[in-house]
Tab-separated table of C-alpha atoms and ligand atoms in Angstrom:
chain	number	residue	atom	x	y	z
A	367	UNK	CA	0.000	0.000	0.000
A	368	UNK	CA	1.209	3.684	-1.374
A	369	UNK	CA	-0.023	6.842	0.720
A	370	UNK	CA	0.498	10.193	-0.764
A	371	UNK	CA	-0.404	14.040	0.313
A	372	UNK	CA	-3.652	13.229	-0.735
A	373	UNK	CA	-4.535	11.148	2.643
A	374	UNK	CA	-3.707	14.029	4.917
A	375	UNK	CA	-5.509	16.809	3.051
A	376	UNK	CA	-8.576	16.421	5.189
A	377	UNK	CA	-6.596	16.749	8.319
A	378	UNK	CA	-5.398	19.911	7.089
A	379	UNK	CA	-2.106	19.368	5.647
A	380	UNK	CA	-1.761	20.740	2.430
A	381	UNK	CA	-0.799	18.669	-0.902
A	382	UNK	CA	1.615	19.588	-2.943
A	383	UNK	CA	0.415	19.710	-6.405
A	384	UNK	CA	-3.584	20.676	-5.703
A	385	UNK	CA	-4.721	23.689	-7.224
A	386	UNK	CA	-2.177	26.248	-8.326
A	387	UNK	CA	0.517	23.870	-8.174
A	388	UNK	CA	2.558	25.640	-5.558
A	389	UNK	CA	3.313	24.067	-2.130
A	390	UNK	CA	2.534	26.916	0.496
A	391	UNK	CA	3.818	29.365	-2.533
A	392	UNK	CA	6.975	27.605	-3.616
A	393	UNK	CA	7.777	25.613	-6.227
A	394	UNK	CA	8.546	21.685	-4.599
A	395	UNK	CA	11.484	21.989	-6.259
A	396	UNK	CA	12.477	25.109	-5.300
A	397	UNK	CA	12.713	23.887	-1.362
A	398	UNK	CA	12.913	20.279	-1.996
A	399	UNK	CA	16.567	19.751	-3.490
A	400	UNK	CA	20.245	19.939	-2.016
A	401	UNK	CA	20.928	22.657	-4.030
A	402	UNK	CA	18.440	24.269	-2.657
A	403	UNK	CA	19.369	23.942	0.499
A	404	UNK	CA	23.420	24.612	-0.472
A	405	UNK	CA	21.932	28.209	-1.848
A	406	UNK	CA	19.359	29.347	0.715
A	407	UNK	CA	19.685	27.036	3.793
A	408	UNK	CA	17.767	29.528	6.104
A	409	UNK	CA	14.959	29.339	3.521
A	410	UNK	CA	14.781	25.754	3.085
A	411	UNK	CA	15.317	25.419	6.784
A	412	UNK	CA	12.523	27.490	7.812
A	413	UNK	CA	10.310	26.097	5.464
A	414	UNK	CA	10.133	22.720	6.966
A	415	UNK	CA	10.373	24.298	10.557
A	416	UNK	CA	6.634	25.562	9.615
A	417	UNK	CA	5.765	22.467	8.171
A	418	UNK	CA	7.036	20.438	11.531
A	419	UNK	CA	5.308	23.251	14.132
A	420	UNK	CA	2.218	22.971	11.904
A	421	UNK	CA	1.945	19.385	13.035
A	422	UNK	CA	0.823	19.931	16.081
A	423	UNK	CA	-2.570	21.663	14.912
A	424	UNK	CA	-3.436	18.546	12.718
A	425	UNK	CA	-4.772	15.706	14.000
A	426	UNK	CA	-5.343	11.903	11.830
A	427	UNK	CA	-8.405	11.385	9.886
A	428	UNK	CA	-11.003	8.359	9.346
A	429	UNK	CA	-8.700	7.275	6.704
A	430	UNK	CA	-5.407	7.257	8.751
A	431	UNK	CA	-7.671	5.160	11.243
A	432	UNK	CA	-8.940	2.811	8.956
A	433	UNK	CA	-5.585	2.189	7.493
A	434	UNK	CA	-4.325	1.791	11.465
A	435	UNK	CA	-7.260	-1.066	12.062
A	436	UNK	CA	-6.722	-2.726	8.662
A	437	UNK	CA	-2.895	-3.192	9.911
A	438	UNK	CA	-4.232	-4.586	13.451
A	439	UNK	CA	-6.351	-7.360	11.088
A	440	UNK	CA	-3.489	-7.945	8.714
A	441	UNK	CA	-0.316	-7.440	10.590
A	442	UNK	CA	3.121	-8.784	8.627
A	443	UNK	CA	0.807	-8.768	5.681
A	444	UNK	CA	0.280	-5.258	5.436
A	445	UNK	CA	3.337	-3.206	4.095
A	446	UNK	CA	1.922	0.952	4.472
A	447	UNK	CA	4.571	2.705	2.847
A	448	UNK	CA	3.925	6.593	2.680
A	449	UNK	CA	5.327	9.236	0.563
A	450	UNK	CA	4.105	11.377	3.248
A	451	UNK	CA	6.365	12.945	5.959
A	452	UNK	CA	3.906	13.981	8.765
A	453	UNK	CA	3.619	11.280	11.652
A	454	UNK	CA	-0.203	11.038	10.909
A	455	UNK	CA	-0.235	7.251	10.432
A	456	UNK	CA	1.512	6.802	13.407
A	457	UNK	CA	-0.427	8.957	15.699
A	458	UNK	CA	-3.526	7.114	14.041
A	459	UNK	CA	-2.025	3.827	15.660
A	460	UNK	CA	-0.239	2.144	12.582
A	461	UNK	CA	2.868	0.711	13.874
A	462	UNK	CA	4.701	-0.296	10.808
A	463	UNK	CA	4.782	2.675	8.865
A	464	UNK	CA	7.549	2.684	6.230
A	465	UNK	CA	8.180	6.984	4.921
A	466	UNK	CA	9.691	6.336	2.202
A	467	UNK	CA	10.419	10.440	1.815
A	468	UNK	CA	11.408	10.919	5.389
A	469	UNK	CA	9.752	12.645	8.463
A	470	UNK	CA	9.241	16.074	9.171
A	471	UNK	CA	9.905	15.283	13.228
A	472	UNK	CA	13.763	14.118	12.423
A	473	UNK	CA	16.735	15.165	11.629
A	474	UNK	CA	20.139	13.915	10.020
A	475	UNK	CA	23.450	15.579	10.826
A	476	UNK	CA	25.444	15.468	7.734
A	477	UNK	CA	28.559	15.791	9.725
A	478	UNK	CA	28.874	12.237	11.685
A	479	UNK	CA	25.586	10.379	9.942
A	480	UNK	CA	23.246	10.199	13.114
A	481	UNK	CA	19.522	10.235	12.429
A	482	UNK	CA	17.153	11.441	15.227
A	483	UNK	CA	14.013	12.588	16.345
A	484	UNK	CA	13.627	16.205	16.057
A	485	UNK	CA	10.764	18.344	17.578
A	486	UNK	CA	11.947	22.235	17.376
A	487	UNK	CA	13.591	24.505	14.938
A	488	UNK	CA	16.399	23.477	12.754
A	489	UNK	CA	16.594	27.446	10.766
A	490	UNK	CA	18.831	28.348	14.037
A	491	UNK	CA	21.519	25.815	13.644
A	492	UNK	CA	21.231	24.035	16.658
A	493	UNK	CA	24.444	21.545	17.381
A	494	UNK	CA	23.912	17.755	16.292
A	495	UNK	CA	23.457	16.448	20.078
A	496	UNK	CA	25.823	13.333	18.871
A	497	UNK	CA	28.617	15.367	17.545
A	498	UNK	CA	27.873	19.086	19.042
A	499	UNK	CA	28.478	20.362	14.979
A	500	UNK	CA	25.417	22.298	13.312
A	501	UNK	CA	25.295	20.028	10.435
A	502	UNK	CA	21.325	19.287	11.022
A	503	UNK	CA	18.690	19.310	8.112
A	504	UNK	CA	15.469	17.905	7.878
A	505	UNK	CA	15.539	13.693	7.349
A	506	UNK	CA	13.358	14.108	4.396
A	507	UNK	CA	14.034	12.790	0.946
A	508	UNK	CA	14.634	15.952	-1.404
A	509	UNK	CA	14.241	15.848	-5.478
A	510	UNK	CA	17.831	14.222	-6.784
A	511	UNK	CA	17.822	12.011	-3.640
A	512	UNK	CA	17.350	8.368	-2.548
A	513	UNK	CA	14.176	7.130	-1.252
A	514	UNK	CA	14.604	4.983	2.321
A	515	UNK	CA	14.409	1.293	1.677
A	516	UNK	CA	13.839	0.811	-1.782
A	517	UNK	CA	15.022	-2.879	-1.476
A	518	UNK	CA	12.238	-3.846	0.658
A	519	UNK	CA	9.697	-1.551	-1.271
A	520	UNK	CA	10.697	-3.826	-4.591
A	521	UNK	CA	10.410	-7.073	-3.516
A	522	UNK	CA	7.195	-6.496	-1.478
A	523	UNK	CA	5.423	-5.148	-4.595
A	524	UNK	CA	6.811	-7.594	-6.837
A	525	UNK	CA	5.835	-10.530	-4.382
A	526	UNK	CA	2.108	-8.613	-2.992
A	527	UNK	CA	-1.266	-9.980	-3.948
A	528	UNK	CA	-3.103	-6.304	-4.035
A	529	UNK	CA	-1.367	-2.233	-4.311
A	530	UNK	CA	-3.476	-0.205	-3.636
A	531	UNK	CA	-2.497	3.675	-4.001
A	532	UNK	CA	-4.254	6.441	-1.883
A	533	UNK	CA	-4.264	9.880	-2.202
A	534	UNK	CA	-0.853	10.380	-4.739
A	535	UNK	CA	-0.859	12.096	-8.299
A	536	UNK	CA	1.497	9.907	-9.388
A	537	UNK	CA	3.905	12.113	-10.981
A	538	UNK	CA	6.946	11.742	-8.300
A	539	UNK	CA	9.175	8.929	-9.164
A	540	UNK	CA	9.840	6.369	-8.132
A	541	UNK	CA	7.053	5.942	-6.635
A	542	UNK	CA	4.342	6.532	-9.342
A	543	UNK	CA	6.229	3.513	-10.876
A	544	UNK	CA	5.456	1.595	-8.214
A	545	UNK	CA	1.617	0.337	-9.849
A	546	UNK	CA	3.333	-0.989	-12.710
A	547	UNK	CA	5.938	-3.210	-10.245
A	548	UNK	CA	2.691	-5.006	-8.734
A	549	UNK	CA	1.211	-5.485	-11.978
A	550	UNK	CA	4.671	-6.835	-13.543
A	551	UNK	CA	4.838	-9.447	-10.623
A	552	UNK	CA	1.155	-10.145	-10.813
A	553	UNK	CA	-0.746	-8.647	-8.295
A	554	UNK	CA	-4.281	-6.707	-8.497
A	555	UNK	CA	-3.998	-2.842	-8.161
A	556	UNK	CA	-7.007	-0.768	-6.679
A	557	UNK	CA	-6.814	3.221	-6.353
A	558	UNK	CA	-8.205	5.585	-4.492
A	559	UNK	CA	-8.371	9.488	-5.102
A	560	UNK	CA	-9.532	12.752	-5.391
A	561	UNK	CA	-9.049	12.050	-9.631
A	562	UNK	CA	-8.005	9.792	-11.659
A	563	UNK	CA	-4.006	9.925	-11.166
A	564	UNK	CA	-1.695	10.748	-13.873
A	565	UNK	CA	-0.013	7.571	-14.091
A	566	UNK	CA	-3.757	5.350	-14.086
A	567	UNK	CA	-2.809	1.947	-14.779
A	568	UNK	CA	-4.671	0.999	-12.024
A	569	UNK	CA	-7.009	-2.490	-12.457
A	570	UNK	CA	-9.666	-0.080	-10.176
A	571	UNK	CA	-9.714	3.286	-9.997
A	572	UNK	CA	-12.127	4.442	-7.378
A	573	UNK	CA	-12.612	8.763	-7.201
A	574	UNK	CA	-13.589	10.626	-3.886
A	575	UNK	CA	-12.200	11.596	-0.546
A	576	UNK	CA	-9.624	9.545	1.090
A	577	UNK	CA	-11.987	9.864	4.757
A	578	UNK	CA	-15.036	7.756	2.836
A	579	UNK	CA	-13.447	5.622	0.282
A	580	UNK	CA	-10.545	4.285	2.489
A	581	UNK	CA	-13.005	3.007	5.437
A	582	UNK	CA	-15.592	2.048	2.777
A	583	UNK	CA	-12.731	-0.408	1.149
A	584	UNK	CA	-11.252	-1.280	4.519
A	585	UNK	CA	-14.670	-2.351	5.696
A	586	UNK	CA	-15.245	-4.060	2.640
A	587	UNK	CA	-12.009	-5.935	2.469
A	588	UNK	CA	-12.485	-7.142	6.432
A	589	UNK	CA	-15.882	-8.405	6.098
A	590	UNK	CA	-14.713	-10.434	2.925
A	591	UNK	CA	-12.051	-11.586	5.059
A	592	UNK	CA	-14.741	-12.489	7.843
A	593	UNK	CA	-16.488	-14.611	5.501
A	594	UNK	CA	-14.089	-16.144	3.165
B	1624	LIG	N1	-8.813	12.457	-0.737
B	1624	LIG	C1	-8.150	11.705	-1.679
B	1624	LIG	N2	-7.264	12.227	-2.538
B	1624	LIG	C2	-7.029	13.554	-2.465
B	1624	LIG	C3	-7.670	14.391	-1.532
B	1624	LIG	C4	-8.612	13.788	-0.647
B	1624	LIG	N3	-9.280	14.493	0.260
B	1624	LIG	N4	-7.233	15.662	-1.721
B	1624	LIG	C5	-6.346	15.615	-2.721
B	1624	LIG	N5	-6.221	14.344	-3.179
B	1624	LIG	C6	-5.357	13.837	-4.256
B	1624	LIG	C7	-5.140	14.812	-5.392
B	1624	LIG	O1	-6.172	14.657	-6.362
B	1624	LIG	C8	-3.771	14.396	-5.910
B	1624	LIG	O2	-3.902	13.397	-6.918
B	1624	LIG	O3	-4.085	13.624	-3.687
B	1624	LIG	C9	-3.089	13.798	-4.680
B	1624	LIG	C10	-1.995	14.658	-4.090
B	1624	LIG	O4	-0.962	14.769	-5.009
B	1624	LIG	P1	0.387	15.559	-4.689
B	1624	LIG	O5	0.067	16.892	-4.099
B	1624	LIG	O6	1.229	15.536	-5.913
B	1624	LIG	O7	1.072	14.700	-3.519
B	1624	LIG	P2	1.949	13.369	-3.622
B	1624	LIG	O8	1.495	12.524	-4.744
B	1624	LIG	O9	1.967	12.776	-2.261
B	1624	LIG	O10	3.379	13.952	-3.951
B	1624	LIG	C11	4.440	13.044	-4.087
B	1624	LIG	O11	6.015	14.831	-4.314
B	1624	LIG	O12	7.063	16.860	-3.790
B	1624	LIG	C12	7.037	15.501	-3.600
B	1624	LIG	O13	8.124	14.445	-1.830
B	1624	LIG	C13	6.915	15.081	-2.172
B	1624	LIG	O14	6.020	13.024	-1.270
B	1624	LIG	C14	5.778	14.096	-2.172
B	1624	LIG	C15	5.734	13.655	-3.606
């Protein structure tokens, strides 16, 4: 399973690509990148300090929930990997949540490699507490960079029965590849979104908001399960 922006956008998060395109008035790729960040650190800095401080006015939605209890069914069998990089799966009470981008509430010092969880600023250089140098940015995945764990991601969606995508527009590699992994190693592929996304290969394509089609399918797919 593939979660994009589009999941959180009833909680209040905003996408990235809805309406005008912009993301809070930038380009994605204007913040997103290392050279970004080499050019205008305090900018790119600051940016995701709003991002992280505006998680605590956002809370998980009936589809984060539903996602949580069809994990708590399905267990091992459930691989939720999100493109997403607020903590709303995991405050929803999914336990296995694989962010492929990153998380907004960590950092990575560049100078001795340490990941950790970060709550406050990073725009006033705070010192890494492993190595006491300011070499902190945000542990997200920027444009031009590797995505965590592709190893895993591959063989689970060449190996999974059913992908189902939520909520993406299917335009940021690799992920919007990812649909046509499951269907080259056989599985079924089911989406759910807003619109049709851009890279619609799905088997199913279902269109609405993520809070009433993901409990709608999660319901559906449990009671099958009930009765099979
Ligand atoms: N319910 C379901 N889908 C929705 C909703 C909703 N309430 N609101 C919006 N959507 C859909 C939109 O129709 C769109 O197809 O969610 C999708 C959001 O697309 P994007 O903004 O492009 O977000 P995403 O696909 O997650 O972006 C991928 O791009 O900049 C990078 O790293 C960033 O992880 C991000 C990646």
């Amino acid at each position: 399973m593939l979660t994009g922006a589009g999941i959180s956008a009833e909680s209040g998060v905003p996408t990235f690509r809805d309406s005008d395109g912009l993301w809070e008035g930038h380009r994605p790729e204007d913040v997103a990148t290392p050279e970004a960040f080499d050019a205008d650190r305090g900018l790119v800095q600051r940016f995701y300090d709003e991002r992280r401080a505006a998680l605590a006015r956002v809370e998980p939605n009936a589809a984060h929930r539903a996602l949580a209890d069809l994990e708590a069914e399905l267990g091992d069998d459930l691989l939720l990997i999100t493109q997403n990089i607020d903590d709303l799966h995991e405050r929803a009470g999914s336990q296995r949540v694989h962010h492929m981008h990153g998380e907004l509430r960590a950092a990575w010092c560049r100078a001795c490699d340490v990941r950790i969880p970060w709550e406050r600023s990073l725009a006033d250089e705070p010192p890494c507490p492993g190595c006491g140098i300011a070499g902190l940015r945000p542990d997200v995945v920027w444009f031009g960079e590797m995505p965590y764990g592709m190893d895993e991601i591959h063989r689970a969606l060449f190996s999974c029965d059913l992908f189902v995508s939520i909520g993406t527009s299917g335009v940021v590699y690799p992920a919007a590849a990812f649909v046509d992994y499951a269907i080259a190693g056989g599985s079924e592929t089911l989406e759910l979104n807003l619109e049709r996304a851009s890279n619609s290969d799905f088997h199913v394509s279902r269109q609405g908001p993520a809070t009433e089609l993901v409990p709608a399918w999660v319901a559906e797919l449990t009671t099958a399960e009930a009765t099979a």
